[in-house]
Tab-separated table of C-alpha atoms in Angstrom:
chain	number	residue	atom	x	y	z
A	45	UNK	CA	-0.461	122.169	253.159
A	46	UNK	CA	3.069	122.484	253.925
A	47	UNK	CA	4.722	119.163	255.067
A	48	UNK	CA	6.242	119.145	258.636
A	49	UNK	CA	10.333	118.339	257.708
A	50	UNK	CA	9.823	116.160	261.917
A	51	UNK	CA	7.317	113.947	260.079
A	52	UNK	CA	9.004	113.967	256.885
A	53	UNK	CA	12.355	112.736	258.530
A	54	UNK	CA	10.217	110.505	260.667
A	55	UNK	CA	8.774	108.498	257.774
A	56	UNK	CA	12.266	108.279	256.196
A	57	UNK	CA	13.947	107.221	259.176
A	58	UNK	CA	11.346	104.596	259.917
A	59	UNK	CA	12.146	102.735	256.063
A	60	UNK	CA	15.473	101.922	257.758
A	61	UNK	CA	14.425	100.317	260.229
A	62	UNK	CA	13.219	97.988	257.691
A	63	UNK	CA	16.270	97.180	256.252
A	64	UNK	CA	18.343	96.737	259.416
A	65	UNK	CA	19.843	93.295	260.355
A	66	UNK	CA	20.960	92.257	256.876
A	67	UNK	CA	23.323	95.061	256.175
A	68	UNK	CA	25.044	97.930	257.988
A	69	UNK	CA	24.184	101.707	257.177
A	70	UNK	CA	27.146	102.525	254.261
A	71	UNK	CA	24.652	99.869	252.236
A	72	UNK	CA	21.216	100.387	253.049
A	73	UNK	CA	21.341	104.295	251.908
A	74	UNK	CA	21.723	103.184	248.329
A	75	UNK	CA	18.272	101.519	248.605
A	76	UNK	CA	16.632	104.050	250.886
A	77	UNK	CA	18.183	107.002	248.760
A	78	UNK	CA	17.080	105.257	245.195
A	79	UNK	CA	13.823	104.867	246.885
A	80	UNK	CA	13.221	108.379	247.791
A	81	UNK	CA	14.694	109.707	244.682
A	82	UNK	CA	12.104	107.204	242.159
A	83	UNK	CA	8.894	109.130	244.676
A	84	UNK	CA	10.184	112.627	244.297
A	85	UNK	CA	11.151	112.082	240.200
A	86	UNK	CA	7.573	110.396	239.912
A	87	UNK	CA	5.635	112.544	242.114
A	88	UNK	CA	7.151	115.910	240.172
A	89	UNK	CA	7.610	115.013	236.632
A	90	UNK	CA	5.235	111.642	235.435
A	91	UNK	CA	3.532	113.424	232.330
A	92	UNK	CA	5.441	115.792	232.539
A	93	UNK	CA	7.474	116.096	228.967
A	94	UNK	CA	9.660	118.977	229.984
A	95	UNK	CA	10.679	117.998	232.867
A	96	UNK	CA	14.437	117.237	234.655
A	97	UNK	CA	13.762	113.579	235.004
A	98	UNK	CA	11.581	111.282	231.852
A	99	UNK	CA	9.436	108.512	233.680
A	100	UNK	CA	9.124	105.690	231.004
A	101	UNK	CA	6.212	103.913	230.909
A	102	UNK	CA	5.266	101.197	233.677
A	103	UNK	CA	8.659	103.118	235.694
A	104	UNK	CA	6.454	105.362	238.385
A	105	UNK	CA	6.070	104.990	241.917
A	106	UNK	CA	2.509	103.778	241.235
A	107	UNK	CA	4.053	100.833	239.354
A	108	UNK	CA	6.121	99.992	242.008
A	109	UNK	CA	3.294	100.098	245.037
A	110	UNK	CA	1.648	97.486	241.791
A	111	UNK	CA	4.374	95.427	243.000
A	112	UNK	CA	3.825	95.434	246.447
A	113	UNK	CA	3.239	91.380	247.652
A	114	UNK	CA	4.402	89.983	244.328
A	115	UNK	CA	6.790	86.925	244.525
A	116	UNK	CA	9.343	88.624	241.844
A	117	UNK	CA	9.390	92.029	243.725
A	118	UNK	CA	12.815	92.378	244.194
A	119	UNK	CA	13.601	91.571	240.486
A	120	UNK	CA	10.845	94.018	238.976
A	121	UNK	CA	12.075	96.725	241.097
A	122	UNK	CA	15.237	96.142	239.572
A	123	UNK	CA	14.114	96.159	236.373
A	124	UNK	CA	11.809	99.784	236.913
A	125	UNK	CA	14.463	101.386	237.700
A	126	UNK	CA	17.105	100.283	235.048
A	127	UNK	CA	14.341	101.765	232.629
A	128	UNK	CA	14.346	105.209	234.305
A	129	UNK	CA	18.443	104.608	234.509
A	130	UNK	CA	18.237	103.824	230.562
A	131	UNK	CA	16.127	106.597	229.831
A	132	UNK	CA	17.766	109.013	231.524
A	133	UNK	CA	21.534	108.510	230.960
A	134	UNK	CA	22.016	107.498	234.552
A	135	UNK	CA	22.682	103.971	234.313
A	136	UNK	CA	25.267	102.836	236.939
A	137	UNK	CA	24.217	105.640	238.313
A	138	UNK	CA	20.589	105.377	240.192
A	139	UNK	CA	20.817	101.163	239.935
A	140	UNK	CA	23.683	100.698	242.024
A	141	UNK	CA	21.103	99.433	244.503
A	142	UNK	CA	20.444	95.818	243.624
A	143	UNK	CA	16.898	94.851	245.289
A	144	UNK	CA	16.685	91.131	244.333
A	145	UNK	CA	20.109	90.735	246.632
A	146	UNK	CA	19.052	87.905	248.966
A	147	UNK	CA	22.118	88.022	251.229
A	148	UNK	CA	20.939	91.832	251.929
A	149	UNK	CA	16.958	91.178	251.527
A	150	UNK	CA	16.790	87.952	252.338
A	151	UNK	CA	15.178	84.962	250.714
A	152	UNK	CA	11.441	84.090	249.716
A	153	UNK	CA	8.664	85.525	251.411
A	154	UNK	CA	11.144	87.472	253.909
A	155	UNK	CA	12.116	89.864	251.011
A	156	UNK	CA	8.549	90.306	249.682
A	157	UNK	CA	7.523	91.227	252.886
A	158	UNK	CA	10.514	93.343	253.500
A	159	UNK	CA	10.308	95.253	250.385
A	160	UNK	CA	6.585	95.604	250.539
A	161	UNK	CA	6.668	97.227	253.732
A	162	UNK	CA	9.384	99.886	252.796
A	163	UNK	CA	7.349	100.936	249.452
A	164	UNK	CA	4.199	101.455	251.968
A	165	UNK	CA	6.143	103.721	253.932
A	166	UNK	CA	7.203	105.646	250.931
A	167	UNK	CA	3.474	105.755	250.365
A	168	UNK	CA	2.630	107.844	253.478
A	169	UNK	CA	1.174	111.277	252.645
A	170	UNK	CA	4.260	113.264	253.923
A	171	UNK	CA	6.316	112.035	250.928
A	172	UNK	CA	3.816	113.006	248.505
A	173	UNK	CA	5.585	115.515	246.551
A	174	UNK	CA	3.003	116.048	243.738
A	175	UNK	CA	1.872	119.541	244.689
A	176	UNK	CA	4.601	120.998	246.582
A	177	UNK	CA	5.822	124.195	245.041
A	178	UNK	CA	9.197	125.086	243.588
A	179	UNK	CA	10.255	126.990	246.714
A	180	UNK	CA	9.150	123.538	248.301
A	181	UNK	CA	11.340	121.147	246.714
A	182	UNK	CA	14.354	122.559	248.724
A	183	UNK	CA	12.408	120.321	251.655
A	184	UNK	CA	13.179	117.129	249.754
A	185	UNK	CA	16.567	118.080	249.495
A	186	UNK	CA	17.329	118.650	253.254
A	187	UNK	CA	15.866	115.027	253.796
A	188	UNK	CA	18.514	114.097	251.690
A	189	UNK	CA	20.721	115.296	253.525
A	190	UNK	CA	18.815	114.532	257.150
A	191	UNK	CA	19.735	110.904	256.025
A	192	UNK	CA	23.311	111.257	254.977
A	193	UNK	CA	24.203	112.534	258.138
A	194	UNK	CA	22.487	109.929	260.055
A	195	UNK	CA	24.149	107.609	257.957
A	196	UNK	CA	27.693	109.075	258.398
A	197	UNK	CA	27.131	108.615	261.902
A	198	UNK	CA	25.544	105.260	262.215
A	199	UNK	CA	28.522	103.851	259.604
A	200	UNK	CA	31.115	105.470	261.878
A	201	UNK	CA	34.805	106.481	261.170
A	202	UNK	CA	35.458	104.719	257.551
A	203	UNK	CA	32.164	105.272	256.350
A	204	UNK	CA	30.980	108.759	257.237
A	205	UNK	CA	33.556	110.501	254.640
A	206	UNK	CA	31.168	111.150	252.154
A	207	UNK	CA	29.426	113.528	253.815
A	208	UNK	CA	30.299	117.107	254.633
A	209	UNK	CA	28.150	118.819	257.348
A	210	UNK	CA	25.923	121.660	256.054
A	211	UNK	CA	27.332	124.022	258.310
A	212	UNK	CA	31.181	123.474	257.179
A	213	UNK	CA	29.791	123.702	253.487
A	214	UNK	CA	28.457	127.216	253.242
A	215	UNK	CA	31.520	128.151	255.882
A	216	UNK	CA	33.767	126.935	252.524
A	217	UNK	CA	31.140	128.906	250.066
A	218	UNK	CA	31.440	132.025	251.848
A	219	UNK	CA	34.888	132.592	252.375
A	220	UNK	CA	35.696	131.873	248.737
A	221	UNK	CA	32.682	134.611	248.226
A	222	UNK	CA	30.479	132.806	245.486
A	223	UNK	CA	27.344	135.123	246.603
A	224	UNK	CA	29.598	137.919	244.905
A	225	UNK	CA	29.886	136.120	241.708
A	226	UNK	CA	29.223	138.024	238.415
A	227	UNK	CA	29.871	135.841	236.133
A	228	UNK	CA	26.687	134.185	234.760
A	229	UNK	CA	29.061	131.477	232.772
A	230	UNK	CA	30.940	130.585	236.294
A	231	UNK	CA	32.045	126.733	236.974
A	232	UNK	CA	32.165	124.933	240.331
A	233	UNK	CA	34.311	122.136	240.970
A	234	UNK	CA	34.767	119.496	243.446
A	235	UNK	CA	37.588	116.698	242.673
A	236	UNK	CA	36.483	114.882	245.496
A	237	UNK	CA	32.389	115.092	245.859
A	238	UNK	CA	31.342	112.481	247.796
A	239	UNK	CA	27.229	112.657	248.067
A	240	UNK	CA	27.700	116.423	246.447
A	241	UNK	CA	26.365	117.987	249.655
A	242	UNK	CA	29.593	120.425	249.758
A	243	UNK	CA	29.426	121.010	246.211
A	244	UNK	CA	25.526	121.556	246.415
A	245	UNK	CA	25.792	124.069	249.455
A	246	UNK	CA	28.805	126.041	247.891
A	247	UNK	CA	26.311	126.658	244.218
A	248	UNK	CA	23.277	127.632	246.411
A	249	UNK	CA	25.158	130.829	247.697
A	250	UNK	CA	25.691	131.677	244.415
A	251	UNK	CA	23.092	134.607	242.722
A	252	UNK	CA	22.256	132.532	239.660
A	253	UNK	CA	23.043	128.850	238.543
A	254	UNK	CA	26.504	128.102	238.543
A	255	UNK	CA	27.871	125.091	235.805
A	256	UNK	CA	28.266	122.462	238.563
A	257	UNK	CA	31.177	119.883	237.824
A	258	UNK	CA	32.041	117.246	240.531
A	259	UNK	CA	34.554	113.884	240.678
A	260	UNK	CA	34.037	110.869	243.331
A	261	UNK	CA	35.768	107.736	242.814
A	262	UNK	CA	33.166	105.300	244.480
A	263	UNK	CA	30.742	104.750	241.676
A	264	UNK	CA	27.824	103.831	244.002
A	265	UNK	CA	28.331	107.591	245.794
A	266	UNK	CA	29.119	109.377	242.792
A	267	UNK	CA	25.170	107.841	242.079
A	268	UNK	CA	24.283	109.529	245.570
A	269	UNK	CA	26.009	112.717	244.363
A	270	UNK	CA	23.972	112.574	241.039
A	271	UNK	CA	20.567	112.054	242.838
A	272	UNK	CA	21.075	114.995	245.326
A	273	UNK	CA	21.934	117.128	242.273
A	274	UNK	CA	18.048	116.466	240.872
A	275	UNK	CA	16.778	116.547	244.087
A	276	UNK	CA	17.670	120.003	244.478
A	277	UNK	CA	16.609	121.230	241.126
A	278	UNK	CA	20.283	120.944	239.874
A	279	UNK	CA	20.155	118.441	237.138
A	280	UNK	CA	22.148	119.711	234.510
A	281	UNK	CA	25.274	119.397	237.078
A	282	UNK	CA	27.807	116.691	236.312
A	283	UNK	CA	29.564	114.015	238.214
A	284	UNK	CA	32.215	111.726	236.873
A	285	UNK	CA	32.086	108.141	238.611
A	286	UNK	CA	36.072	107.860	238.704
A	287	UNK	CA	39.425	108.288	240.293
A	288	UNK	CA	40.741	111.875	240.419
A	289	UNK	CA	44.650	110.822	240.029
A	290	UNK	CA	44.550	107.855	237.836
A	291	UNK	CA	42.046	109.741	235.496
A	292	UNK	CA	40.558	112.826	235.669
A	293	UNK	CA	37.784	113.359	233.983
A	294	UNK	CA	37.853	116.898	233.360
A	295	UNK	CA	40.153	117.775	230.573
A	296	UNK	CA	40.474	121.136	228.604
A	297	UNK	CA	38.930	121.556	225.759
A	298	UNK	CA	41.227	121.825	223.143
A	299	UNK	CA	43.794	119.847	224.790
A	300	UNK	CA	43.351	116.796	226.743
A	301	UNK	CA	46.564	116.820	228.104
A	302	UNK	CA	45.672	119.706	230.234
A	303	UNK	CA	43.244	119.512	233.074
A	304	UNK	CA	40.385	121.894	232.853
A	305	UNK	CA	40.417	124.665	234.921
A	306	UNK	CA	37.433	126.303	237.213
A	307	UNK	CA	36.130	129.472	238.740
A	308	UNK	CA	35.640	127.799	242.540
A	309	UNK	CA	37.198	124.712	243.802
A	310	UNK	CA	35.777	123.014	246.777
A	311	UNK	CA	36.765	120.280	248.448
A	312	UNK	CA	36.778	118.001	251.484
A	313	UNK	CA	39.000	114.651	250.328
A	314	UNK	CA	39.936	111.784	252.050
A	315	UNK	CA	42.507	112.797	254.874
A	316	UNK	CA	46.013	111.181	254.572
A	317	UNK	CA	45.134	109.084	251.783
A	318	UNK	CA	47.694	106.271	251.689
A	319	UNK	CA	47.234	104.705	247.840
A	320	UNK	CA	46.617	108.539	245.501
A	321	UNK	CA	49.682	107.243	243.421
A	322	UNK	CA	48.032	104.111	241.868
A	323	UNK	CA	47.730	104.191	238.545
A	324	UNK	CA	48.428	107.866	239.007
A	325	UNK	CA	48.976	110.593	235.640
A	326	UNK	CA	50.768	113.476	236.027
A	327	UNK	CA	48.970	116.447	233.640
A	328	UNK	CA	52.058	118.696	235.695
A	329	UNK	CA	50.167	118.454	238.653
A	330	UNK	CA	53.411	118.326	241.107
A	331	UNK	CA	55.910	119.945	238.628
A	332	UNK	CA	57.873	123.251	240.044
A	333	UNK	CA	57.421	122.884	244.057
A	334	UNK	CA	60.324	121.484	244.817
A	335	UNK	CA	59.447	117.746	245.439
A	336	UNK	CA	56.499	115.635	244.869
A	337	UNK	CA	53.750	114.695	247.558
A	338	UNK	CA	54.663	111.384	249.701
A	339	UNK	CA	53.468	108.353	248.364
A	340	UNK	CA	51.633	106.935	251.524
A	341	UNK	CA	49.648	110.596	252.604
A	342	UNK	CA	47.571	112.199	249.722
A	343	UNK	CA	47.137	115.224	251.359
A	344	UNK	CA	49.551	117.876	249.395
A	345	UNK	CA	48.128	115.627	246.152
A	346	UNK	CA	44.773	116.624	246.789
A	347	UNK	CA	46.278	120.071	247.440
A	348	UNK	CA	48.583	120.666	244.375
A	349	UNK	CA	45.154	119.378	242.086
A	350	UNK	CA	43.281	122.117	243.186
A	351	UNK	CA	45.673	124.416	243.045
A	352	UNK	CA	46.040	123.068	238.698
A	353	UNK	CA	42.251	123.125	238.525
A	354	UNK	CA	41.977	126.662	239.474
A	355	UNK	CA	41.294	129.376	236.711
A	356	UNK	CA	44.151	131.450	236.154
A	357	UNK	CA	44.115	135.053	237.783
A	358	UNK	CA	40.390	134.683	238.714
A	359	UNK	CA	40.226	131.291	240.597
A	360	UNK	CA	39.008	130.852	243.629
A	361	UNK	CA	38.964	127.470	246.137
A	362	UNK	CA	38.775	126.249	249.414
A	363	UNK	CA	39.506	122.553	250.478
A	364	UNK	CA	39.630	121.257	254.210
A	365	UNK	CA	43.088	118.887	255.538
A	366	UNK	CA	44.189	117.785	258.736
A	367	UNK	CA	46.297	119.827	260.956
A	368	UNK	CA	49.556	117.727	259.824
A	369	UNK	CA	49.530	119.961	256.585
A	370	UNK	CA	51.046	122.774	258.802
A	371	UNK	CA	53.861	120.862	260.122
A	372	UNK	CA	55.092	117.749	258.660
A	373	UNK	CA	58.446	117.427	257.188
A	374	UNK	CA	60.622	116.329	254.691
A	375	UNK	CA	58.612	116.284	251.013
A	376	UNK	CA	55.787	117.929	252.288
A	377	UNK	CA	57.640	120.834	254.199
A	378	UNK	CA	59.431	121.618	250.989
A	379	UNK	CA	55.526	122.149	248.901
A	380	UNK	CA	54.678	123.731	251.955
A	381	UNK	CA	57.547	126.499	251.710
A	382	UNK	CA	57.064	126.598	247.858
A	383	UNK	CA	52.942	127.051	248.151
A	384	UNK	CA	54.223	130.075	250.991
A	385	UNK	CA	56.849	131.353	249.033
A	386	UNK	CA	54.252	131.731	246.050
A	387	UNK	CA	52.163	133.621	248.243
A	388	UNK	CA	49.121	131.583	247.544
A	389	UNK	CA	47.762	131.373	251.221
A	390	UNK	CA	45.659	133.995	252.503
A	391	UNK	CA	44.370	132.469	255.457
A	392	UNK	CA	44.221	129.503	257.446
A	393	UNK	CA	40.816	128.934	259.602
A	394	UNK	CA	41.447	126.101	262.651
A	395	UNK	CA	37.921	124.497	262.703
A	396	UNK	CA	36.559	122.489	266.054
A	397	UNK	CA	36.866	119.424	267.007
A	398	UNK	CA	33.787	116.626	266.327
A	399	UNK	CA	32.611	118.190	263.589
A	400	UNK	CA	33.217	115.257	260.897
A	401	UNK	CA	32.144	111.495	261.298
A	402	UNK	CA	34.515	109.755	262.797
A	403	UNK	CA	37.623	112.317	262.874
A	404	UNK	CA	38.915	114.827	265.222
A	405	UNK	CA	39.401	118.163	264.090
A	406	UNK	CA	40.093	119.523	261.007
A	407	UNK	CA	41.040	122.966	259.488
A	408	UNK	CA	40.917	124.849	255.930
A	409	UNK	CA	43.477	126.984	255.060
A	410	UNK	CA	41.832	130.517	253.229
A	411	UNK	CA	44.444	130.998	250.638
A	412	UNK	CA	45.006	134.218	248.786
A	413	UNK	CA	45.852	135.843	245.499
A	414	UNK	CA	48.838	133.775	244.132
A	415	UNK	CA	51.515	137.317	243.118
A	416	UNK	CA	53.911	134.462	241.002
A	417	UNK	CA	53.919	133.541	237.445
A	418	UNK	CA	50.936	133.645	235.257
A	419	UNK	CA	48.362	131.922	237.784
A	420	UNK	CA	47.451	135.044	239.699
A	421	UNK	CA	44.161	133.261	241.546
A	422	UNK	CA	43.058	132.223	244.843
A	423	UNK	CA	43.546	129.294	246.545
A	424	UNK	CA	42.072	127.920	249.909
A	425	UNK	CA	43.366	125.394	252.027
């Protein structure tokens, strides 16, 4: 029988309220996320030796209910999941959570209690995931996202960025028309991923699996991103756990001073970043536009990236900025006129206000066919 997504969400929600009190919300996702993601890998692919995930032995869900009551509980969860981490390649990736942390869990019998209740809730036959058909797992992937957003808004203004709402996501997708892609060998990229939900949204509208690359500098949400990848049947997608400026991790092929370039760019960075310059290399990102990006606002950085990770003559992007883009001065005025005078805009979309966590409104800029020099794409701001 189908699960309900109300009862679903219910049952999730309810394993926060569990871990309230010792830490705010930007913290307890990483152990309600690595919880849900260790049910849905064990529920869908324990003896299973094809599938996305490899459960090592004593590493199910059934091995951590064992645990349930135990004095060590918060250590041998630890230690499960480093084994599916291990075997897996995802180390530092899924085991960012740490559930022996006493000044989160608390001490004694208050954390075996704690973390016993939260795996029985994780027991409850709505998150049982072992029969659900493919065209079922999308389900688990919206409760994903269910909690992101309620964690974007419970963490408020600086800690809601690394979500993009579903709605604004598939806005991006379509105007940089991925559903009329024909290339089966297509890349998506975002240089700025957050929990991948943008990046996610933007590959569904695509008619076959695109190569999904994405970059988030907070290694503990580039985890996030990784997870919601698997969790919506996209495993094979990569994310790179680093700073887009001071190193980018995609680099062409044959030349490593180059930055690789994509089919579709997506993006929704930090606004106004104030510190894009530390450690920063250049790979010609801000050559030929007249004057470099100011050091305290990251905006036209973020900008001018995209704009060097784009394919040439086919590329495609979209990436939403604040309304200052259109009309501050000095440096950025004079990328502004270049970015005109190169034709590379095609359109700028205002969007509403209230539509992100803890900002007012925002706006992407549909950018079109660039008519200068050899990079003939598309860019969208």
């Amino acid at each position: 029988m189908a699960v309900k997504k109300s009862e679903l969400y219910s049952s999730l929600w309810a394993s926060c309220d569990k871990l309230r009190g010792g830490m705010d919300a930007s913290q307890y996702k990483d152990y309600i996320l690595t919880l849900l993601f260790i049910k849905y890998v064990s529920d869908k692919f324990k003896d299973e030796p094809y599938g996305a995930i490899v459960i090592p032995p004593k590493s199910s869900f059934e091995d951590l209910v064992a645990l349930k009551g135990k004095k060590n509980i918060g250590e041998e969860i630890d230690k499960l999941i480093a084994r599916i981490a291990e075997a897996n390649n995802l180390t530092n990736v899924i085991n960012n959570a740490h559930f022996n942390d006493e000044a989160k869990l608390g001490k004694g019998q208050e954390m075996v209690d704690k973390l016993t209740d939260l795996i029985a809730i994780f027991q409850r036959p709505e998150l049982n995931f072992k029969n659900n058909k493919a065209d079922d797992d999308d389900l688990i992937g919206d409760a994903y996202e269910f909690l992101m957003r309620n964690f974007a808004t419970a963490s408020g203004k600086s800690k809601g960025q690394f979500y993009t709402p579903a709605e604004v996501s598939r806005i991006l997708a379509r105007v940089i028309d991925v559903a009329d892609c024909k290339n089966k060998n297509a890349t998506i990229y975002d240089p700025a991923c957050g929990s991948g939900s943008l990046l996610i949204r933007a590959a569904n509208e695509a008619p076959f699996p695109l190569a999904i690359y994405g970059q988030e500098k907070d290694g503990s949400t580039a985890g996030l991103a990784k997870m919601n990848l698997v969790l919506h049947n996209k495993a094979e997608g990569e994310i790179a756990a680093d700073n887009t400026f001071s190193n980018p991790f995609y680099r062409n092929d044959s030349d490593d001073d180059q930055l690789r370039q994509f089919d579709y760019v997506v993006a929704n960075p930090p606004f106004s970043m104030k510190n894009w310059k530390d450690g920063l290399k250049e790979f010609g990102r801000f050559d030929d536009y007249g004057d470099r990006p100011p050091e305290k606002n990251g905006d036209y950085a973020w900008l001018l990236h995209i704009i060097k990770s784009m394919k040439n003559n086919t590329g495609k992007a979209a990436v939403i900025l604040p309304h200052g883009v259109l009309f501050r001065g000095n440096a950025e005025e004079t990328i502004r006129k270049n970015i005109i005078d190169r034709h590379l805009i095609k359109g700028i979309i205002g969007l509403p206000a209230n539509l992100f966590y803890g900002t007012g409104s925002s706006l992407y800029h549909r950018a079109g066919q660039r008519t200068c020099g050899r990079r003939n794409g598309h860019l969208y701001d």
